[in-house]
C-alpha positions as semicolon CSV with decimal commas, in nm:
position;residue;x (nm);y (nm);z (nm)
1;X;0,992;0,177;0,827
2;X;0,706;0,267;1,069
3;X;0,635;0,584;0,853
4;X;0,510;0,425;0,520
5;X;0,292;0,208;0,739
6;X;0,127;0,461;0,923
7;X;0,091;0,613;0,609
8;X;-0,108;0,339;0,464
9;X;-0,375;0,409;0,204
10;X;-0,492;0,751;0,190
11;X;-0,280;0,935;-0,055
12;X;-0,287;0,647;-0,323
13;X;-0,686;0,673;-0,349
14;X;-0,773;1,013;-0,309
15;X;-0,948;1,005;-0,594
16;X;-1,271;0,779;-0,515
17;X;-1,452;0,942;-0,202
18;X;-1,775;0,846;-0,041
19;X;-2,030;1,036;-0,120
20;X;-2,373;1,120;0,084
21;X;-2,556;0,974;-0,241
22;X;-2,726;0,640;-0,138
23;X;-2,501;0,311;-0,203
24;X;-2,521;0,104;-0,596
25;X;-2,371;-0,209;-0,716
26;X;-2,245;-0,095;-1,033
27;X;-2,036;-0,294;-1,305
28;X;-1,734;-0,245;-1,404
29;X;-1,679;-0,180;-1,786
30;X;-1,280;-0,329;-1,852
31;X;-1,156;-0,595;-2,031
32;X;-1,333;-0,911;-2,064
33;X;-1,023;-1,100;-1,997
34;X;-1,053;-1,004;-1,634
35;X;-1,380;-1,138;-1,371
36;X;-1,381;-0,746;-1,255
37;X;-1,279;-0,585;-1,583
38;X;-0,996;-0,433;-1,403
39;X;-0,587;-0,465;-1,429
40;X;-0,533;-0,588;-1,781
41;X;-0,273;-0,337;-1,903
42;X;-0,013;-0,272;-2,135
43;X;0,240;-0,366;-2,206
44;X;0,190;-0,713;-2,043
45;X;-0,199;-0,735;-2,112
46;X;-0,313;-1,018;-1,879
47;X;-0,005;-1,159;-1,721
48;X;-0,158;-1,478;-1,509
49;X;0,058;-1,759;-1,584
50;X;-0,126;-1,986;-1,300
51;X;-0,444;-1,940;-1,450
52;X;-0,595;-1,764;-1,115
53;X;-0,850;-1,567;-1,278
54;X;-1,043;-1,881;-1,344
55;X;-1,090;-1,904;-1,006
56;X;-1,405;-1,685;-0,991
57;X;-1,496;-1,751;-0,619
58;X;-1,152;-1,653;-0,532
59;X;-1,072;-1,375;-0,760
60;X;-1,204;-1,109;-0,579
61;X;-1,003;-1,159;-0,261
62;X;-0,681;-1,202;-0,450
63;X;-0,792;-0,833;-0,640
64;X;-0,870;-0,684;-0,287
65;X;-0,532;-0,817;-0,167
66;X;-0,379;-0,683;-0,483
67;X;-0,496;-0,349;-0,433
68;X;-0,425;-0,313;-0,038
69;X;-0,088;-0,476;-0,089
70;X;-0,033;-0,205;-0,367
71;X;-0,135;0,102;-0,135
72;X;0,067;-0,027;0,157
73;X;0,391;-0,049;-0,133
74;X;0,310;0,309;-0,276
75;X;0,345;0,458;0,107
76;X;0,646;0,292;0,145
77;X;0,837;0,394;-0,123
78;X;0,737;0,765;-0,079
79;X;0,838;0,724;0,283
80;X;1,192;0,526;0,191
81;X;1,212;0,829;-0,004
82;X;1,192;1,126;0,233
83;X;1,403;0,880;0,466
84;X;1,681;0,887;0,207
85;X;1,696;1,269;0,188
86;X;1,722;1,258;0,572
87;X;1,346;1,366;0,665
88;X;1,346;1,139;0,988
89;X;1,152;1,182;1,302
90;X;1,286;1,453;1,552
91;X;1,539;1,357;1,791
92;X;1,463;1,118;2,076
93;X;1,437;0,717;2,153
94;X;1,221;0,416;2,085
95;X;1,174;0,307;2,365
96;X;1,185;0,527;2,745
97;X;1,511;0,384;2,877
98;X;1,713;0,611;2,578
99;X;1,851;0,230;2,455
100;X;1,707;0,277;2,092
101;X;1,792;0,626;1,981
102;X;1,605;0,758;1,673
103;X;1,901;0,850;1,449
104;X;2,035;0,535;1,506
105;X;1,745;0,316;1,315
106;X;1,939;0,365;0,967
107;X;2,257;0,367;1,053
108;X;2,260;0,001;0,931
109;X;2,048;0,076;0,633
110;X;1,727;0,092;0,570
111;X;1,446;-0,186;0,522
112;X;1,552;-0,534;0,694
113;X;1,837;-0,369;0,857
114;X;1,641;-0,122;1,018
115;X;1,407;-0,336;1,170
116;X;1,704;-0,457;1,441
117;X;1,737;-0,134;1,556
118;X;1,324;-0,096;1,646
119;X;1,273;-0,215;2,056
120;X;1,045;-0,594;2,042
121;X;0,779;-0,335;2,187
122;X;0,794;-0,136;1,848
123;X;0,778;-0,406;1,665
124;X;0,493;-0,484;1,840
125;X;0,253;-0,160;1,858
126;X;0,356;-0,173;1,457
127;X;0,193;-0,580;1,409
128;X;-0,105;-0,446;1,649
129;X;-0,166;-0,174;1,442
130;X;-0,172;-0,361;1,107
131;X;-0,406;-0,616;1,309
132;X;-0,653;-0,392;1,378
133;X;-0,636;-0,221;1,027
134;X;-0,685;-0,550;0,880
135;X;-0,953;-0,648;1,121
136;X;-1,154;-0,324;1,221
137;X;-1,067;0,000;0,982
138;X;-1,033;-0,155;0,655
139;X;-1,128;-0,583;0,695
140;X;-0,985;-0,833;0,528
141;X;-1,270;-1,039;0,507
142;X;-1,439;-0,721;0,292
143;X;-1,343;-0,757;-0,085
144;X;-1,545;-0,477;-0,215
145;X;-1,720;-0,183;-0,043
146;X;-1,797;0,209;-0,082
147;X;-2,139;0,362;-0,245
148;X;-1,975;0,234;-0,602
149;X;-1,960;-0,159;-0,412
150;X;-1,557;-0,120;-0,584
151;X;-1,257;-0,346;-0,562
152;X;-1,026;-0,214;-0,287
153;X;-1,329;0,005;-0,136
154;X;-1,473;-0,048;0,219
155;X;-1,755;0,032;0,399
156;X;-1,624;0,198;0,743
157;X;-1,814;0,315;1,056
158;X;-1,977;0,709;1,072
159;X;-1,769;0,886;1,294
160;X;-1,518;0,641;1,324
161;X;-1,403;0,474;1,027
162;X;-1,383;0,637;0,658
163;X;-1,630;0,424;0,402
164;X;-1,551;0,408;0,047
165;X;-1,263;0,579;-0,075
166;X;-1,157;0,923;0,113
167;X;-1,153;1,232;-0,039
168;X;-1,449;1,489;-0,192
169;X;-1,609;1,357;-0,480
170;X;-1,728;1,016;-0,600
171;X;-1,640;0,933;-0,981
172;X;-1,937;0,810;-1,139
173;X;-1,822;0,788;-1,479
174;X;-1,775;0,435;-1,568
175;X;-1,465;0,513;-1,791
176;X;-1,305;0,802;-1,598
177;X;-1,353;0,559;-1,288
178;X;-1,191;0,254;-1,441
179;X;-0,915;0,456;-1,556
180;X;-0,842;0,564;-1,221
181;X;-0,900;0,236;-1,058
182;X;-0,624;0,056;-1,312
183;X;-0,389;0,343;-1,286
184;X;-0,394;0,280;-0,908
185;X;-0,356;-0,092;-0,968
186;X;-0,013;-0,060;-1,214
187;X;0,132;0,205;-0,961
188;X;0,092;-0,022;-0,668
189;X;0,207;-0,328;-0,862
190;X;0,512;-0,115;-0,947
191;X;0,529;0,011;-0,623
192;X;0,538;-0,341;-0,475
193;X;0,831;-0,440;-0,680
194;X;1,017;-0,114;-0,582
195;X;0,990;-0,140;-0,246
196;X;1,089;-0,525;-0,291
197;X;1,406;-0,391;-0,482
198;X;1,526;-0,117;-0,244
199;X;1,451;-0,355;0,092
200;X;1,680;-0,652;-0,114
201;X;1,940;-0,397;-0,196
202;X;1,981;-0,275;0,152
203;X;2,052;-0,586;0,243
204;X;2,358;-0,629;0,014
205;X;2,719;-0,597;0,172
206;X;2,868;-0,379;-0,118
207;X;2,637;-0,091;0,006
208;X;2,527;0,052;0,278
209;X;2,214;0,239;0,157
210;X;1,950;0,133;-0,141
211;X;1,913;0,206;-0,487
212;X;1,786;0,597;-0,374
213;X;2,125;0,671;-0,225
214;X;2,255;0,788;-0,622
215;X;2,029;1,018;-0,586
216;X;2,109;1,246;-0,303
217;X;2,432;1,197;-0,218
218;X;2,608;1,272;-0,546
């Protein structure tokens, strides 16, 4: 569990890096259906059944929720996945007293299950952590951010904090940058329903692993 979160965004948005050019608001060019022109995609087109994208002050939180929600999903499910094939942490404990043995934490499971074998301390360096992502390295109270001003981008501290997007190279062009930015959008939506799936199915007493067990252990 702790390895998709510490894993967070970084490999999900390599492709939209700050660059040293100086910073431009610069509009989106997507589908008109959508305030930011962004996540109207086949096959469902643009599935809002409560009618939130009329909500134009509120949109662009929901879309900067969307997207860090999404990146947060896409680490997880690559990390449930090396779990599965047994890529753990080294041998050792949680916690100093030996009480909460690393290859112990699945032995339930994984997802929900896992979590009661993680020391309240663990639990809580792992809530501290997300609190001061969400307050300090990437804000929720910042919608948009980078040199491109982007959904999902943020602004960060020199030295400290990564702005924009991490990687090498800034994509300027407006199509090859909107592609990218709804490609990251469907794979974290997917990604969000995955990890939903294989946390539920963990849960269930006719199994003791998820949905990736097939997979390995054939």
């Amino acid at each position: 569990m702790k390895l998709p979160i510490l894993a967070l965004t970084v490999a999900s948005a390599a492709a939209f890096a700050p660059s040293k050019d100086a910073r431009s608001t610069t509009a989106l060019n997507g589908s008109p259906e959508s305030p930011d022109g962004l996540g109207v995609l086949p096959p469902l087109g643009l599935f809002d059944p409560l009618g939130l994208v009329n909500d134009a002050e509120g949109f662009p939180r929901r879309r900067a929720v969307e997207i860090k929600h999404g990146r947060i999903a896409m680490a997880a499910f690559v990390g449930m996945i090396f779990q599965e094939t047994g890529v753990t942490f080294p041998a050792g404990s949680l916690d100093l007293k030996g009480d909460y043995p690393i290859s112990e934490v699945l032995s339930d499971g994984m997802g929900f299950p896992a979590l009661t074998h993680i020391p309240v301390l663990g639990l809580a360096q792992i809530l501290l952590f997300a609190g001061l992502a969400e307050l300090v390295a990437i804000p929720a109270y910042q919608y948009t951010g980078g040199p491109q001003d982007l959904p999902g981008g943020y602004d960060g501290a020199a030295g400290r904090i990564p702005g924009g997007y991490p990687g090498q190279t800034q994509i300027t062009d407006p199509e090859k940058r909107d592609r990218a930015l709804n490609v990251e959008i469907q794979n974290g939506r997917a990604a969000m329903m995955g990890v939903t799936g294989a946390m539920m199915h963990s849960c269930l007493d006719s199994c003791d692993h998820h949905f990736f067990y097939p997979l390995f252990h054939n």
